[in-house]
Coordinates of C-alpha atoms in Angstrom, one line a residue:
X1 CA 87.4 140.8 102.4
X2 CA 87.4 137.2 101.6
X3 CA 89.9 134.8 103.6
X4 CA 91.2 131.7 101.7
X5 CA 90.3 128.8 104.3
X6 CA 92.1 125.4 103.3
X7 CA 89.9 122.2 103.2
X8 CA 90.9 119.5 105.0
X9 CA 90.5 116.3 103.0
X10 CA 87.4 114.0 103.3
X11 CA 86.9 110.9 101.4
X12 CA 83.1 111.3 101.4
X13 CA 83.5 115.2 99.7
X14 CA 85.8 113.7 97.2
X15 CA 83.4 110.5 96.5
X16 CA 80.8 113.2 95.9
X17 CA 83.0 115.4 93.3
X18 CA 83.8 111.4 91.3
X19 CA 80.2 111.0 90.8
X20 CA 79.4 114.4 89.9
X21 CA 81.8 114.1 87.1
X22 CA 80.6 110.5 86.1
X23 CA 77.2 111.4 85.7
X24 CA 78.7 114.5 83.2
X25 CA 80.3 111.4 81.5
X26 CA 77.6 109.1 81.1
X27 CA 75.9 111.3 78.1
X28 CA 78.2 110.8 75.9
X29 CA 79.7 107.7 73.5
X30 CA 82.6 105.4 74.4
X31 CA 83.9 106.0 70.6
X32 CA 83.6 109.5 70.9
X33 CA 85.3 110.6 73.9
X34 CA 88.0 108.2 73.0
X35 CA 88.6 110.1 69.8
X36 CA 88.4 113.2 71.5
X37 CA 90.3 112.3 74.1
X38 CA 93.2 111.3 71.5
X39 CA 92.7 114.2 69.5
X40 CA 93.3 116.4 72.4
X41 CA 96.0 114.6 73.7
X42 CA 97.8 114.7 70.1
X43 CA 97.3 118.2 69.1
X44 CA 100.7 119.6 68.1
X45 CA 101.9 121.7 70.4
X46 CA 105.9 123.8 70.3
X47 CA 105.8 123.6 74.5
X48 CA 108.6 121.3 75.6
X49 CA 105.9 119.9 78.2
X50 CA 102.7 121.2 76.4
X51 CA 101.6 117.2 76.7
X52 CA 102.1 117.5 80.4
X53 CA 100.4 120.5 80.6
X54 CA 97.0 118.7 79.4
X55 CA 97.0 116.5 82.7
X56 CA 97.3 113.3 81.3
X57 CA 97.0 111.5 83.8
X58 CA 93.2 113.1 84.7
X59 CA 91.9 112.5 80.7
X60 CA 93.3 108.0 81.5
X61 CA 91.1 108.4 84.6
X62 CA 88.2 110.2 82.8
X63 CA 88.9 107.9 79.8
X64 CA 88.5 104.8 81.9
X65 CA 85.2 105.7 84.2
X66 CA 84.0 106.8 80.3
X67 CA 84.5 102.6 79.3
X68 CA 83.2 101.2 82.6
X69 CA 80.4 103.5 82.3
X70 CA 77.2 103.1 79.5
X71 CA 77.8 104.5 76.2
X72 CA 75.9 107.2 75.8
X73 CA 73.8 108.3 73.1
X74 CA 74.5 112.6 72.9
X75 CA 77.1 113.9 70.1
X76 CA 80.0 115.2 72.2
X77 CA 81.7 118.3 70.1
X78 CA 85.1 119.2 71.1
X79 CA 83.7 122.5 73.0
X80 CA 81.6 120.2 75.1
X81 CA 84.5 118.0 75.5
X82 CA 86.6 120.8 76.8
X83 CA 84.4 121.8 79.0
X84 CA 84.1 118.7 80.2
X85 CA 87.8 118.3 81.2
X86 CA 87.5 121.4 83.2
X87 CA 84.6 120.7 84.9
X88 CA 86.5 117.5 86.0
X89 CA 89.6 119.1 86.6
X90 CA 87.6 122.0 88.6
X91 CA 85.7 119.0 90.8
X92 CA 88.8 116.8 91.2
X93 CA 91.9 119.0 92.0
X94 CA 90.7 120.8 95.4
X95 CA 88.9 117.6 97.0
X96 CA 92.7 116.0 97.0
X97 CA 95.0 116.2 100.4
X98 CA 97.6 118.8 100.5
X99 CA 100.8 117.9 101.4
X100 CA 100.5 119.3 104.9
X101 CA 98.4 116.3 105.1
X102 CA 100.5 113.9 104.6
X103 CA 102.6 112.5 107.9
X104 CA 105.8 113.6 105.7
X105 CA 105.8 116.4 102.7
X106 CA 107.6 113.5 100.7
X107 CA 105.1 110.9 100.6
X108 CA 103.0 113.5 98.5
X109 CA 105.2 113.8 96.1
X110 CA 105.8 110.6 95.9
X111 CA 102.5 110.2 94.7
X112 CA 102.4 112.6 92.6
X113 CA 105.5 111.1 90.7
X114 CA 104.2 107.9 89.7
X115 CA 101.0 109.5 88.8
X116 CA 102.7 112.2 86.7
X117 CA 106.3 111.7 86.3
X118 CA 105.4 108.4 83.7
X119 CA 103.8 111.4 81.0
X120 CA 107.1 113.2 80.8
X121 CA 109.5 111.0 79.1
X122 CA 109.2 110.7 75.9
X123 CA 110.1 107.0 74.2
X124 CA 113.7 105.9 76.1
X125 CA 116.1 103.8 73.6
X126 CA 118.0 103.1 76.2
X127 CA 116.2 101.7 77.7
X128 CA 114.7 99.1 75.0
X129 CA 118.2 98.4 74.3
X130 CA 119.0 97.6 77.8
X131 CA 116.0 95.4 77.0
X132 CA 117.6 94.0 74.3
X133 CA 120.5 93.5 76.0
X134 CA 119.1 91.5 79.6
X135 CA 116.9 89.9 77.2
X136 CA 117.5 89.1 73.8
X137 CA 121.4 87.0 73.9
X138 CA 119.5 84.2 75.9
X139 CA 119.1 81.1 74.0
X140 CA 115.7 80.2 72.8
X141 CA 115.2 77.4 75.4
X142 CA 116.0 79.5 77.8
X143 CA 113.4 79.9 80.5
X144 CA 112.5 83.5 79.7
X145 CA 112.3 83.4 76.4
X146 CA 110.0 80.5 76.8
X147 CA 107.9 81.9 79.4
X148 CA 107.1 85.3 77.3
X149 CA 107.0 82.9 73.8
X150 CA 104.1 80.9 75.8
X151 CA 102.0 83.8 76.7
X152 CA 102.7 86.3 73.2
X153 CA 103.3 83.6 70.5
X154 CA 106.2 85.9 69.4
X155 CA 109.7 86.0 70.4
X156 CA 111.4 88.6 72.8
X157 CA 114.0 89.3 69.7
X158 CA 111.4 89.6 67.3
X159 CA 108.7 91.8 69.6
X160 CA 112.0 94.1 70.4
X161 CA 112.9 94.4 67.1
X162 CA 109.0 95.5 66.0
X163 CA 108.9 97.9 68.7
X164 CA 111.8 99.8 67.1
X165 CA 109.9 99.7 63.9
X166 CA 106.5 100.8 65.5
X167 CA 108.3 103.8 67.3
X168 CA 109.7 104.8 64.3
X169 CA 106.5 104.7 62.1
X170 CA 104.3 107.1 65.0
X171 CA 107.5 109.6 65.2
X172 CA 107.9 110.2 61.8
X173 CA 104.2 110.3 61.3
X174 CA 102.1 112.9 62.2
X175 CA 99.2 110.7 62.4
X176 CA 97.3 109.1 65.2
X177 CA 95.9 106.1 62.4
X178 CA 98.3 103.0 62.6
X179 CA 97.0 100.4 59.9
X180 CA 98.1 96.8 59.3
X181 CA 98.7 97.5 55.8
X182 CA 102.1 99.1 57.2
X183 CA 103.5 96.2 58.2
X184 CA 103.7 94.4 54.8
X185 CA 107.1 94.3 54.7
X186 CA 107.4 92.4 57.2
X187 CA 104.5 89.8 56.6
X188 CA 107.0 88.4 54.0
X189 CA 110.2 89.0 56.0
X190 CA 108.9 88.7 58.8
X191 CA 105.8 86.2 58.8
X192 CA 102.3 87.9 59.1
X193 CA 101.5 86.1 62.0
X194 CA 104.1 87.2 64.1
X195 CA 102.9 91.0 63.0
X196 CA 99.3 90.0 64.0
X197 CA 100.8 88.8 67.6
X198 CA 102.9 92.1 68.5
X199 CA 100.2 94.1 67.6
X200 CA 97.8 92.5 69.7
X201 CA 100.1 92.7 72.6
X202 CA 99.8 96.2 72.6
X203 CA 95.9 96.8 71.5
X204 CA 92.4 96.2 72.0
X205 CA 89.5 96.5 69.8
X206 CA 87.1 99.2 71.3
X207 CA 84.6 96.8 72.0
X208 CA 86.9 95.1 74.4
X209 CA 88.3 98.1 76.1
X210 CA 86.0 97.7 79.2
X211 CA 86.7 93.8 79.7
X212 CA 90.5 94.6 79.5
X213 CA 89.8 97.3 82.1
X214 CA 88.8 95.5 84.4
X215 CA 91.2 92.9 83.6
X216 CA 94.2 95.6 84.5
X217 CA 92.4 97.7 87.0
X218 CA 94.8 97.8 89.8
X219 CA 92.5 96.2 92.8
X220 CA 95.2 95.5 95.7
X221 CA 94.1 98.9 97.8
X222 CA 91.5 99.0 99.6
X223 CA 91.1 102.7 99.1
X224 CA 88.6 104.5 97.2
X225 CA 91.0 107.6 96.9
X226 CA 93.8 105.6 95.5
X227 CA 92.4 105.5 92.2
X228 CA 93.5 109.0 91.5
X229 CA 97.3 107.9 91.5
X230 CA 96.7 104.7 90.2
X231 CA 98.5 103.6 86.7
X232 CA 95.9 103.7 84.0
X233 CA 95.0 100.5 82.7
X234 CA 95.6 101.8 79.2
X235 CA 99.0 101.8 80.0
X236 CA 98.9 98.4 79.0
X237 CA 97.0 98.7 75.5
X238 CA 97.6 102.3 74.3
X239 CA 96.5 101.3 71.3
X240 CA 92.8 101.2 69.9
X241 CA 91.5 99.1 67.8
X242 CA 88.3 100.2 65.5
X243 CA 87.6 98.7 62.0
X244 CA 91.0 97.8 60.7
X245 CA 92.9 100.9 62.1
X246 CA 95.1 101.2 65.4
X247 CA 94.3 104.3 66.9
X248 CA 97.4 105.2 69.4
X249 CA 96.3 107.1 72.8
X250 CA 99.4 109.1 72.5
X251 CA 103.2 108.0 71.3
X252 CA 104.6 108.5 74.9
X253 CA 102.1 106.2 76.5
X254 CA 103.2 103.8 73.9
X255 CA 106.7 104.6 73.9
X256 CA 106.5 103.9 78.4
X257 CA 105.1 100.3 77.2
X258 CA 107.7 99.1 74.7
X259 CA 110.5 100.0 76.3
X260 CA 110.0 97.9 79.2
X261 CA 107.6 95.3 78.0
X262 CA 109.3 92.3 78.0
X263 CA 110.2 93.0 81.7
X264 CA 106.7 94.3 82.5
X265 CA 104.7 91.6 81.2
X266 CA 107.4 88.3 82.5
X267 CA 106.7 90.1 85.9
X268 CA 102.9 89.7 85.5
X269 CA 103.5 86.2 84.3
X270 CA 105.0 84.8 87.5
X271 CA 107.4 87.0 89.5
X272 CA 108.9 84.5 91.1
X273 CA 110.1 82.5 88.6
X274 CA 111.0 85.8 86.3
X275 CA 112.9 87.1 89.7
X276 CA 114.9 84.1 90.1
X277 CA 116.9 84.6 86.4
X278 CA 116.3 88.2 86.5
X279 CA 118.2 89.4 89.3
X280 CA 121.4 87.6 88.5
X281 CA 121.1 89.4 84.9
X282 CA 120.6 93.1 86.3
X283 CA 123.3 92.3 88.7
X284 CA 125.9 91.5 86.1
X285 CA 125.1 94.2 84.0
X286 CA 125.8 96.8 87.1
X287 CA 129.1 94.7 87.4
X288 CA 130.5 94.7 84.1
X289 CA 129.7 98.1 83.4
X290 CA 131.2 99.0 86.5
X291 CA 134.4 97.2 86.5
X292 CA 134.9 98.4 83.0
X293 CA 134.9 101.8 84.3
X294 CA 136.4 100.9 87.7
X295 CA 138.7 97.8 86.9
X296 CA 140.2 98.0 90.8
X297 CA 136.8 97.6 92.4
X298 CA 135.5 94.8 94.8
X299 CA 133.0 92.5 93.0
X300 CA 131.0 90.5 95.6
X301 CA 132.9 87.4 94.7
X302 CA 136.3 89.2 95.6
X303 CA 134.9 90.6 98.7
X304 CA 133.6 87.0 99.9
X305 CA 136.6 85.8 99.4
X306 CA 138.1 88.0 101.9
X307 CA 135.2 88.3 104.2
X308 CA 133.8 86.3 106.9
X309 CA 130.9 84.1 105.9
X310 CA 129.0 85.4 108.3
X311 CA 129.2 89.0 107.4
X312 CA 127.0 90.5 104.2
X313 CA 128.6 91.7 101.6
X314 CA 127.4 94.9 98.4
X315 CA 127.4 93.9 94.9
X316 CA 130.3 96.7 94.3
X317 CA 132.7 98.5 96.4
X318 CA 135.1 101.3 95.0
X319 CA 137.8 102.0 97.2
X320 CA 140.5 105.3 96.4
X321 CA 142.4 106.6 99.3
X322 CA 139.9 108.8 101.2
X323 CA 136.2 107.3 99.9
X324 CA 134.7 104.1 99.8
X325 CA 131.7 103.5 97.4
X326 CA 129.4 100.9 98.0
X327 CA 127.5 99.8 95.2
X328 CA 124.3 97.7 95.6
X329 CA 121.8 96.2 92.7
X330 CA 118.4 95.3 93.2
X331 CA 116.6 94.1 90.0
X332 CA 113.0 95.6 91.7
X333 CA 110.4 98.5 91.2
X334 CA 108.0 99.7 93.4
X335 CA 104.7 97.3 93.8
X336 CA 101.4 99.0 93.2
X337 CA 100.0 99.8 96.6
X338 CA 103.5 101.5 97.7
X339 CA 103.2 103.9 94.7
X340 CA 99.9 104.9 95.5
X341 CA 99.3 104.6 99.5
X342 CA 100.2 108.0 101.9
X343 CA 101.2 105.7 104.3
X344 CA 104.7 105.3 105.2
X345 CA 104.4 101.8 106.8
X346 CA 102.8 100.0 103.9
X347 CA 105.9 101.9 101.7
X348 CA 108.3 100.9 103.8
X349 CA 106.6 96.9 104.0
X350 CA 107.3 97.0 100.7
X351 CA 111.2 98.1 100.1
X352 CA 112.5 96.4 103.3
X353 CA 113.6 93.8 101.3
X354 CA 115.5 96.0 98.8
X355 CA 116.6 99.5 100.1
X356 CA 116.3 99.0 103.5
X357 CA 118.1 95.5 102.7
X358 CA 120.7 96.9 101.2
X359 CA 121.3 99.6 103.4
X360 CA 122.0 97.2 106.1
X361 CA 124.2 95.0 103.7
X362 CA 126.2 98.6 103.5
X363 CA 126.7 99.1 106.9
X364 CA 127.1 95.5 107.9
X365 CA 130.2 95.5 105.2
X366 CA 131.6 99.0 106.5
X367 CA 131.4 97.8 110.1
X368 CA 133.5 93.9 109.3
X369 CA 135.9 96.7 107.3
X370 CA 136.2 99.0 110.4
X371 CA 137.6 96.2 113.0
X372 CA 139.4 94.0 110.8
X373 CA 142.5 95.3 109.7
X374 CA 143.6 92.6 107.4
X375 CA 145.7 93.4 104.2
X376 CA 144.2 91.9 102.2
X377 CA 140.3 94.0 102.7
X378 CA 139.6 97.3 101.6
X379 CA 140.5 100.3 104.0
X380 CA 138.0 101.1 106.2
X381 CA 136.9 105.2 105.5
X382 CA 136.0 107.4 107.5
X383 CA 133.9 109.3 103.8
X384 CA 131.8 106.6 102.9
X385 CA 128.4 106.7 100.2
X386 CA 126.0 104.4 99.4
X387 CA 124.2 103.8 95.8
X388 CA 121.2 101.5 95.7
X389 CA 120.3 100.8 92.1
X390 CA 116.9 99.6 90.9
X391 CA 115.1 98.7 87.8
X392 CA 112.3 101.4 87.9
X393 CA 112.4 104.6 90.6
X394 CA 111.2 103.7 93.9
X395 CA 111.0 107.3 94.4
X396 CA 112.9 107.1 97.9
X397 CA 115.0 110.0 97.3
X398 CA 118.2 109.9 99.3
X399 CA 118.8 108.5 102.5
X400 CA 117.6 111.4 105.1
X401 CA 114.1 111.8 103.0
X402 CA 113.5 107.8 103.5
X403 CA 114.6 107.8 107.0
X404 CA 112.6 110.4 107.4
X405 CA 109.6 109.9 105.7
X406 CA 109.7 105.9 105.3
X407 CA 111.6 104.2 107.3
X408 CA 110.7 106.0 110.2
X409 CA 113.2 104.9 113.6
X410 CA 114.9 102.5 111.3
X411 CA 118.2 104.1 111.1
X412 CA 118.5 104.4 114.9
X413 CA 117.9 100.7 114.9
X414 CA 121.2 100.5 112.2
X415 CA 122.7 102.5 115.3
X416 CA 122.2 100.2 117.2
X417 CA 123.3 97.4 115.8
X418 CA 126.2 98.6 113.8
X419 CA 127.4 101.7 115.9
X420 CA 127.1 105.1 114.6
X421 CA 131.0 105.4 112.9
X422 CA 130.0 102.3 110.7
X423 CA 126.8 103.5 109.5
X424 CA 126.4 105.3 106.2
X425 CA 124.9 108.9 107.0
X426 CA 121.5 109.1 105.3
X427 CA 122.9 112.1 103.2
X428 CA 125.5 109.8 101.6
X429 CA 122.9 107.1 100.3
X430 CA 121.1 107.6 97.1
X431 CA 118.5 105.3 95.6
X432 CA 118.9 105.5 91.4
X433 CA 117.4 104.2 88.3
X434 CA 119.9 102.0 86.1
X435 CA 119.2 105.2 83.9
X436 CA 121.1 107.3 86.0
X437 CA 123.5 104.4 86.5
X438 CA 124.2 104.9 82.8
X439 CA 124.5 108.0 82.7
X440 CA 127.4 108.0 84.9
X441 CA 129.3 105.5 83.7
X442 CA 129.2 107.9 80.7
X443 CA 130.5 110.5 82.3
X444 CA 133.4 108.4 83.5
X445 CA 134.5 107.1 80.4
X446 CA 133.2 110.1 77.8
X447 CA 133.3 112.9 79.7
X448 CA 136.2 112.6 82.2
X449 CA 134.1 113.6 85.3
X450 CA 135.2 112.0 88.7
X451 CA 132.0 110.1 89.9
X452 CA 133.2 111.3 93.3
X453 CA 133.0 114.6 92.4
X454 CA 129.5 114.1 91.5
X455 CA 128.5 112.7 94.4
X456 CA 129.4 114.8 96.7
X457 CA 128.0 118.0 94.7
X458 CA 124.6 116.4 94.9
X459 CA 125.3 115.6 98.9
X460 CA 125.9 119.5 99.1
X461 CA 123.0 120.6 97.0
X462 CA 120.7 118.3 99.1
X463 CA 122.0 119.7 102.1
X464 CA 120.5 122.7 101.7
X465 CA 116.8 123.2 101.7
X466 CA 116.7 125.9 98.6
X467 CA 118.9 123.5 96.2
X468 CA 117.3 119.9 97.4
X469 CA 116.7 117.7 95.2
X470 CA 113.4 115.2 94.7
X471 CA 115.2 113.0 92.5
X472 CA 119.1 112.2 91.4
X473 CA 118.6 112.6 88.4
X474 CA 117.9 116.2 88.8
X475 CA 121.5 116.5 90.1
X476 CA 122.4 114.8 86.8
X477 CA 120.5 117.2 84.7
X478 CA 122.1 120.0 86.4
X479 CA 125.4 119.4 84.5
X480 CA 123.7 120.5 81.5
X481 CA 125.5 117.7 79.5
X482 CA 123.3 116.3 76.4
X483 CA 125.5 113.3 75.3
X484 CA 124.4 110.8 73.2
X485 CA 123.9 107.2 74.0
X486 CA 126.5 105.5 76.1
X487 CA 129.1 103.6 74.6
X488 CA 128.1 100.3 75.9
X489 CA 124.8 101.1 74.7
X490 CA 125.6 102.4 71.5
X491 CA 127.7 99.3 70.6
X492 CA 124.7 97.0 71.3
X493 CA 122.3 99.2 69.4
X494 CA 124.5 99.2 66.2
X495 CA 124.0 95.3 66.6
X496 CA 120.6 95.6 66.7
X497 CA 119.8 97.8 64.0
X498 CA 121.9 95.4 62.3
X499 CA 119.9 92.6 62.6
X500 CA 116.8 94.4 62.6
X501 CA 117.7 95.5 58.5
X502 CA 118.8 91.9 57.7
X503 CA 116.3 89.5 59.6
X504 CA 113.1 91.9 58.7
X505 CA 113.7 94.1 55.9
X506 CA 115.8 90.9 54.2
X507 CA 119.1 93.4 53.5

């Protein structure tokens, strides 16, 4: 009888399986596994995740050791290049660590998210009109719009505005081919230079794929095993350019791109200075959305009005009779080595300035409410929750998987510091996307449900180990609610198809 023995991992047997598969790769053409690499990756399929189900993320990998590689010279057929993808798939999957051997069953997952979770989406309008929205109103001097003009030639309006139209084009089309030619229109509306910039944005001609590689290639870990989690560099050109066509990778990878690019690519061009104007602009986003839903809450200009200068202070607090909320933006995502380490310290090094910050802002806040009984404050409560808001997903969870698998110690140290009846509990803090933000705003205002309510169903589902939850928005999907865009949303993309059909189709 044969006993199933689990390996442990070892860098040197996974090293061994890469190189294996390389040298299987190095037969074969760049051009040709690229085109049957897209080919597989666009076959129609009637599986709500029949994409997901071809491992995406494995073929970027393949696809880019295939480009830093020699082309090779032998015709790869489609049943070679299926057997190919097993082979790698076969080498690759049981030379990775289990989650047993991670220090914490969440840090695995965690990678696996930002390796996989990115493939599951398919293009967000939301979320480029939230692009449109932080983005587009600013006037033309304005320092974003001249930092993103001076690297892309193009303005943010106008590269928003194609985006829509691209998205369009590859959804109604059942066609990987993109060619120039449909973009006449707007070479007279438009100017054909400004066409020529957006696209090249996005694309690379095949013979630069390699050079742009290596360009993107994510080099800030030091770890040979990283590069299986890693964000493929084709992330940032999914489409291919050959002759005069634009062959796109797939129309999800694309669709991941545009709706965050002018955000994506202002980061890359200096953080600092994109940081600086950024985080005032997510923050007052949260803050009118908020108060339009909430119009008795605590802003954080209200609250320092009323609280000593001394003492921090949340973006948001929304105080009823028996719950305060505390409410905290933070324009950030998640920088490269925290997505793909499995160490909790290097994680943690890089959120202590954002969730473990605002944690502390929480607490700091709750405690000043606790022994101060002044009129004029909020009531201190006894039922208190914490929402961190971000950008992107940091992945974090809610607060007892990152105290536990994080920020390791930390929260005794809050303990400490702020006593335990003036600390949030970790089950009442949840880190969300301003996705899920959104989305329950929505609920408030379209569907009558008590955010409250909401809160504390996903509090009780966590609770117990057979109904956790990885990720909020699970708890947000479990109200089986399929609503349209939100009405702030909705106004703002009315506008923009507006000026999209009179500034480049001339109506």
């Amino acid at each position: 009888m044969e006993v199933y023995q689990e390996m442990s991992f070892s860098d040197k047997e996974f090293k061994l399986s890469v190189n294996k598969v390389k040298r299987r790769l190095r037969a074969f053409g760049h051009e040709d596994f690229l085109i049957n690499t897209i080919n597989y990756l666009n076959y129609p399929s009637d599986r709500k995740y029949g994409f997901v189900e071809r491992q995406p993320w494995l073929l970027m990998l393949l696809l880019k050791w295939k480009f830093k590689l020699e082309s090779g010279k032998k015709k790869l057929t489609y049943e070679k290049f299926y057997k190919l993808i097993n082979f790698a798939h076969k080498n690759l999957s049981n030379k990775i660590k289990m989650p047993t051997e991670y220090t914490h069953y969440n840090l695995f997952f965690r990678n696996v998210a930002y390796q996989q979770f990115y493939y599951q989406d398919d293009f967000s309008l939301p979320r480029l009109i939230r692009q449109y929205i932080f983005f587009c109103d600013k006037p033309k001097n304005h320092s974003i719009n001249c930092m993103f003009e001076g690297e892309y030639k193009i303005g943010v309006k106008e590269f928003t505005m194609l985006s829509l139209y691209l998205m369009t084009l590859i959804n109604d089309s059942k066609s990987i081919e993109i060619s120039r030619a449909q973009f006449k229109e707007f070479d007279r509306n438009f100017g054909g230079e400004k066409v020529d910039m957006f696209l090249d944005a996005i694309s690379v001609r095949i013979e630069d794929v390699k050079r742009n590689i290596l360009k993107y290639e994510n080099t800030t870990s030091n770890k040979f095993y990283s590069e299986y989690y890693e964000e493929s560099p084709f992330h940032y050109f999914p489409l291919i350019k050959i002759s005069s066509y634009y062959y796109c990778i797939h129309k999800s990878i694309l669709g991941k791109l545009l709706e965050n690019f002018v955000y994506d690519s202002l980061t890359k061009i200096s953080r600092e200075e994109f940081n600086r104007h950024f985080t005032k602009i997510f923050e007052k986003y949260v803050e009118d959305i908020f108060v339009d839903n909430f119009p008795s809450a605590w802003t954080e200009r209200k609250l320092k009005t009323v609280v000593n200068n001394d003492s921090k202070v949340v973006d948001l607090l929304y105080s009823n009779k028996d719950v305060n909320i505390f409410i905290d933006a933070k324009a950030v995502e998640m920088p490269h080595r925290g997505k793909v380490s499995d160490s909790s310290n290097i994680v943690l090094g890089r959120v202590k300035s954002s969730a473990l910050k605002a944690i502390k802002q929480a607490c700091e806040l709750n405690s000043f409410l606790n022994y101060n009984s002044d009129s004029q404050l909020p009531k201190y409560k006894r039922e208190s929750y914490l929402l961190v808001i971000t950008m992107k997903d940091l992945f974090l969870g809610n607060g007892v998987s990152f105290f536990e698998s994080v920020a390791v110690g930390k929260y005794e140290e809050l303990h400490e510091e702020f006593g335990e009846s003036n600390c949030i509990k970790p089950s009442n803090i949840y880190f969300i996307t301003i996705d899920d933000f959104d989305f329950l705003m929505q609920l408030k205002k379209e569907e009558s449900l008590d955010l409250i309510d909401i809160i504390r169903d996903a509090t009780v589902r966590d609770s117990r180990s057979q109904t956790r939850m990885f990720h909020f928005t699970q708890h947000l999907h479990k109200l089986n609610l399929n609503s349209g865009l939100p009405l702030h949303l909705d106004k703002h993309f009315e506008r923009l198809v507006r000026e999209y059909s009179s500034t480049l189709l001339g109506k």
